[in-house]
Short mmCIF file of C-alpha atoms in Angstrom, two decimals:
data_model
loop_
_atom_site.label_atom_id
_atom_site.label_comp_id
_atom_site.label_asym_id
_atom_site.label_seq_id
_atom_site.Cartn_x
_atom_site.Cartn_y
_atom_site.Cartn_z
CA MET O 1 58.99 48.43 168.71
CA TYR O 2 57.45 47.77 172.15
CA LEU O 3 54.09 46.09 172.67
CA ARG O 4 52.40 46.83 175.97
CA GLY O 5 50.07 44.46 177.70
CA GLY O 6 50.07 41.19 179.62
CA GLY O 7 52.50 42.56 182.19
CA ARG O 8 55.49 42.03 179.92
CA SER O 9 56.87 43.92 176.92
CA LYS O 10 58.19 42.21 173.86
CA PHE O 11 60.59 43.67 171.36
CA LEU O 12 59.94 42.76 167.77
CA SER O 13 62.51 43.56 165.15
CA GLU O 14 62.08 43.51 161.39
CA LYS O 15 65.22 42.54 159.59
CA GLY O 16 65.89 44.37 156.25
CA PHE O 17 68.45 43.93 153.49
CA THR O 18 71.95 45.10 154.22
CA LEU O 19 73.67 47.47 151.82
CA ALA O 20 75.90 44.68 150.55
CA GLU O 21 72.93 42.41 149.86
CA THR O 22 71.15 45.21 148.04
CA LEU O 23 74.17 45.90 145.85
CA VAL O 24 74.57 42.20 145.01
CA THR O 25 70.88 41.99 144.04
CA LEU O 26 71.10 45.08 141.86
CA GLY O 27 74.22 43.69 140.23
CA ILE O 28 72.45 40.45 139.35
CA VAL O 29 69.46 42.37 137.96
CA GLY O 30 71.83 44.48 135.88
CA ILE O 31 73.58 41.44 134.44
CA VAL O 32 70.28 39.79 133.53
CA ALA O 33 69.05 43.03 131.94
CA ALA O 34 72.26 43.41 129.95
CA MET O 35 71.86 39.86 128.65
CA THR O 36 68.18 40.10 127.72
CA LEU O 37 67.72 43.74 126.66
CA PRO O 38 69.49 43.45 123.27
CA SER O 39 67.27 40.50 122.37
CA ILE O 40 64.15 42.41 123.39
CA VAL O 41 65.22 45.46 121.39
CA GLN O 42 66.00 43.32 118.34
CA LYS O 43 62.64 41.55 118.48
CA HIS O 44 60.87 44.90 118.74
CA GLN O 45 62.81 46.24 115.75
CA GLU O 46 61.91 43.14 113.74
CA LYS O 47 58.22 43.69 114.49
CA VAL O 48 58.57 47.30 113.32
CA THR O 49 60.25 46.08 110.12
CA VAL O 50 57.45 43.58 109.46
CA SER O 51 54.82 46.27 109.90
CA LYS O 52 56.61 48.81 107.67
CA LEU O 53 57.28 46.26 104.93
CA LYS O 54 53.67 45.07 104.82
CA LYS O 55 52.45 48.66 104.68
CA ILE O 56 54.77 49.74 101.85
CA TYR O 57 53.95 46.56 99.91
CA SER O 58 50.28 47.47 100.05
CA THR O 59 50.99 51.12 99.19
CA VAL O 60 53.17 50.37 96.15
CA SER O 61 50.82 47.62 94.95
CA HIS O 62 47.91 50.05 94.91
CA ALA O 63 50.03 52.70 93.20
CA TYR O 64 51.03 50.19 90.50
CA LEU O 65 47.44 49.14 89.88
CA ASN O 66 46.43 52.80 89.58
CA ALA O 67 49.28 53.40 87.14
CA ILE O 68 48.12 50.47 85.00
CA ARG O 69 44.57 51.82 84.96
CA GLU O 70 45.86 55.24 83.92
CA ASN O 71 48.61 54.24 81.47
CA GLY O 72 47.65 50.80 80.23
CA SER O 73 49.55 47.54 80.45
CA PRO O 74 53.22 48.05 81.53
CA GLU O 75 54.74 46.40 78.45
CA ASN O 76 53.52 49.48 76.61
CA TRP O 77 55.16 51.96 78.99
CA GLY O 78 58.48 51.98 77.16
CA MET O 79 60.54 50.44 79.97
CA THR O 80 63.91 49.82 78.29
CA LEU O 81 66.27 47.04 79.33
CA TYR O 82 69.01 47.55 81.87
CA ALA O 83 72.40 47.92 80.19
CA PRO O 84 75.72 47.45 82.06
CA GLY O 85 78.33 50.13 81.60
CA GLU O 86 81.07 49.58 79.02
CA ASP O 87 84.41 51.30 78.41
CA GLY O 88 84.16 53.40 81.54
CA GLN O 89 80.56 54.42 80.91
CA ASP O 90 77.92 54.30 83.64
CA GLU O 91 75.33 51.55 83.52
CA ASP O 92 71.98 52.50 82.00
CA ARG O 93 69.04 52.16 84.38
CA SER O 94 66.81 54.63 82.55
CA GLY O 95 64.19 51.93 82.03
CA ALA O 96 63.59 51.92 85.78
CA ASN O 97 62.79 55.62 85.55
CA VAL O 98 59.67 54.78 83.60
CA PHE O 99 58.37 52.45 86.29
CA LEU O 100 58.99 54.94 89.11
CA LYS O 101 57.61 57.89 87.12
CA ASN O 102 54.37 56.05 86.45
CA ILE O 103 53.74 55.08 90.07
CA SER O 104 55.00 58.31 91.68
CA PRO O 105 51.73 60.28 91.22
CA TYR O 106 50.07 57.80 93.59
CA LEU O 107 52.76 58.03 96.29
CA LYS O 108 53.77 60.76 98.75
CA VAL O 109 57.14 61.56 97.20
CA ILE O 110 59.40 64.13 98.90
CA LYS O 111 62.63 63.43 97.00
CA ASN O 112 62.93 62.51 93.35
CA CYS O 113 66.30 61.18 92.24
CA LEU O 114 65.65 59.46 88.95
CA TYR O 115 68.38 58.01 86.79
CA GLY O 116 70.54 60.68 85.21
CA SER O 117 69.99 63.30 87.93
CA GLU O 118 72.64 64.49 90.37
CA CYS O 119 71.80 63.07 93.79
CA ASP O 120 75.11 62.06 95.31
CA GLU O 121 73.62 61.99 98.80
CA MET O 122 71.32 59.22 97.61
CA LYS O 123 74.09 56.77 96.85
CA TRP O 124 74.44 53.91 99.30
CA ASN O 125 76.49 50.77 99.82
CA VAL O 126 74.34 47.67 99.79
CA ASN O 127 75.31 44.54 101.72
CA ALA O 128 74.16 40.95 101.35
CA LEU O 129 72.65 39.25 104.39
CA ASN O 130 75.89 37.38 105.10
CA GLY O 131 77.79 40.65 105.37
CA THR O 132 79.46 40.69 101.97
CA SER O 133 79.27 43.93 100.01
CA ASN O 134 77.15 44.23 96.88
CA GLY O 135 78.95 47.45 96.03
CA SER O 136 77.90 51.09 95.83
CA SER O 137 74.65 51.84 94.08
CA ALA O 138 73.35 54.99 92.43
CA ASN O 139 70.10 53.49 91.24
CA THR O 140 67.19 55.64 90.20
CA ARG O 141 65.04 56.21 93.29
CA LEU O 142 62.26 57.99 95.11
CA VAL O 143 62.07 58.95 98.79
CA LEU O 144 58.64 58.91 100.39
CA SER O 145 57.29 61.08 103.19
CA ASP O 146 57.81 58.32 105.77
CA GLY O 147 61.51 58.01 104.88
CA ILE O 148 61.15 54.81 102.86
CA MET O 149 63.14 54.76 99.65
CA LEU O 150 62.13 53.02 96.43
CA SER O 151 65.03 52.13 94.20
CA GLY O 152 64.44 51.07 90.62
CA SER O 153 67.00 48.38 89.95
CA TRP O 154 66.55 47.17 86.38
CA ILE O 155 64.14 45.95 83.74
CA TYR O 156 64.51 42.30 82.63
CA ALA O 157 62.07 42.27 79.72
CA GLU O 158 60.47 45.16 77.86
CA ASN O 159 57.48 42.96 77.03
CA CYS O 160 57.14 41.76 80.63
CA ASP O 161 57.56 38.12 79.62
CA LYS O 162 60.56 37.07 81.70
CA VAL O 163 59.96 33.74 83.50
CA MET O 164 61.14 33.80 87.12
CA GLY O 165 58.79 31.17 88.52
CA ARG O 166 55.27 29.85 88.15
CA GLY O 167 51.95 31.60 87.69
CA VAL O 168 52.24 35.39 87.73
CA LEU O 169 56.03 35.05 87.72
CA ASN O 170 55.78 33.96 84.08
CA ASN O 171 55.27 37.63 83.22
CA VAL O 172 58.03 39.57 84.95
CA CYS O 173 59.11 43.02 83.73
CA GLY O 174 61.89 43.71 86.24
CA GLU O 175 62.65 44.33 89.90
CA PHE O 176 62.97 47.14 92.42
CA PHE O 177 64.24 47.59 95.97
CA VAL O 178 62.58 49.03 99.05
CA ASP O 179 64.86 50.49 101.74
CA LEU O 180 62.78 50.95 104.86
CA ASN O 181 65.04 53.60 106.42
CA GLY O 182 66.54 55.26 103.37
CA VAL O 183 70.32 55.53 103.16
CA LYS O 184 70.77 54.81 106.89
CA ALA O 185 72.51 51.64 108.09
CA PRO O 186 72.48 48.69 108.00
CA ASN O 187 71.61 48.85 104.26
CA THR O 188 71.44 45.09 104.19
CA ILE O 189 69.23 42.98 101.95
CA GLY O 190 66.92 40.98 104.21
CA LYS O 191 67.23 43.41 107.14
CA ASP O 192 66.16 46.85 105.95
CA ILE O 193 66.30 46.39 102.16
CA PHE O 194 63.78 44.12 100.43
CA VAL O 195 63.27 43.17 96.79
CA PHE O 196 60.12 42.96 94.68
CA TYR O 197 59.26 41.84 91.16
CA ILE O 198 57.44 44.10 88.74
CA THR O 199 55.11 41.77 86.86
CA LYS O 200 52.67 42.51 84.07
CA THR O 201 49.75 42.73 86.50
CA SER O 202 51.07 43.18 90.04
CA ILE O 203 53.96 43.64 92.46
CA ILE O 204 55.25 40.33 93.87
CA PRO O 205 57.78 39.95 96.72
CA PHE O 206 60.91 37.90 96.10
CA GLY O 207 61.02 34.48 97.76
CA THR O 208 57.43 33.24 97.39
CA GLN O 209 56.66 29.54 97.03
CA ILE O 210 56.25 29.98 93.26
CA GLU O 211 59.72 31.55 92.98
CA THR O 212 62.43 29.71 91.05
CA TYR O 213 65.09 32.42 90.68
CA ARG O 214 65.62 33.49 94.32
CA PRO O 215 63.77 30.92 96.46
CA PHE O 216 63.64 31.39 100.22
CA GLU O 217 65.41 28.14 101.05
CA LYS O 218 68.47 29.07 98.97
CA ASN O 219 68.52 32.84 99.34
CA CYS O 220 67.32 33.56 102.87
CA VAL O 221 68.87 31.27 105.48
CA VAL O 222 71.62 32.14 107.95
CA ASN O 223 74.17 29.73 106.48
CA SER O 224 73.59 30.61 102.83
CA THR O 225 76.54 31.65 100.71
CA GLY O 226 74.66 32.19 97.46
CA ALA O 227 75.11 35.28 95.31
CA GLY O 228 71.57 36.43 96.05
CA TYR O 229 71.84 36.03 99.81
CA GLY O 230 68.97 37.97 101.37
CA TYR O 231 66.95 38.42 98.18
CA GLY O 232 64.59 35.57 99.03
CA CYS O 233 63.49 37.01 102.39
CA THR O 234 60.84 39.52 101.33
CA ALA O 235 57.85 37.20 100.96
CA TRP O 236 58.72 35.44 104.21
CA VAL O 237 58.56 38.67 106.21
CA ILE O 238 55.28 39.74 104.62
CA TYR O 239 53.39 36.45 104.85
CA ASN O 240 54.87 34.86 107.99
CA GLU O 241 55.25 38.20 109.80
CA ASN O 242 58.64 37.42 111.30
CA MET O 243 62.36 37.62 110.59
CA ASP O 244 63.27 34.37 112.32
CA TYR O 245 65.55 33.45 109.42
CA LEU O 246 68.05 35.68 111.23
CA HIS O 247 68.06 33.31 114.19
CA CYS O 248 67.75 29.74 112.88
CA ASN O 249 68.43 27.90 109.62
CA ASP O 250 65.76 25.19 109.53
CA LEU O 251 62.80 27.25 108.34
CA SER O 252 60.88 26.45 105.16
CA TRP O 253 57.56 27.16 103.50
CA GLN O 254 56.51 23.53 103.95
CA GLY O 255 57.98 23.15 107.45
CA LYS O 256 58.79 25.43 110.39
CA HIS O 257 57.67 29.03 110.10
CA LYS O 258 59.25 30.14 113.40
CA CYS O 259 62.40 29.24 115.28
CA ASN O 260 60.51 28.31 118.46
#
């Protein structure tokens, strides 16, 4: 570029990036993106999980309260005890049918696969949070319009008087699972599958501070090896609104609620 004036012209040049410099810069950006993108995606997915779990907890809780108003106290529903299979016979989870049947009128159910029906496509392999398999399950279940699956696991006490902790957990009837994405992977307790108590008056997430059976500190930390690994995560996700137990092992109800 020439500038005229003053009797003398001056040439001013603007130096740009060379092709090699541009490629090096793009390469660095690509490396940084490759390192950070998986973490960003995971954090986003965890936020989605938190939101979905809180929503379904509210939905099922309201359905249960409506069922109690309509059908009376649950100890009078006829929920029979879970019975393990013997001599080659399938286990009996028919008691869980009663729970799901009573709440289903208050839910948007698109697939009904109660115990005793033929729904092979509804079977799924459940994993503990540490990666060990909990085996294949054909529990009685319902699929909702948003793809969430409710799986009736078993009934502990027909009179809803099983003690699993303090307060409301003195009156537990049984438990059920929520799978936030149906039979799709990862099918892991504490990641997309979460566990709730059926009590005499309400639905309570596993792992609350009043829990004694599957407490958070023993059943939802990254270095746990307990049989119920992942069961104690549900309350943490709902009340602390994070899944940081996947990333650090020093969290507790009385201490840190986040990794950072």
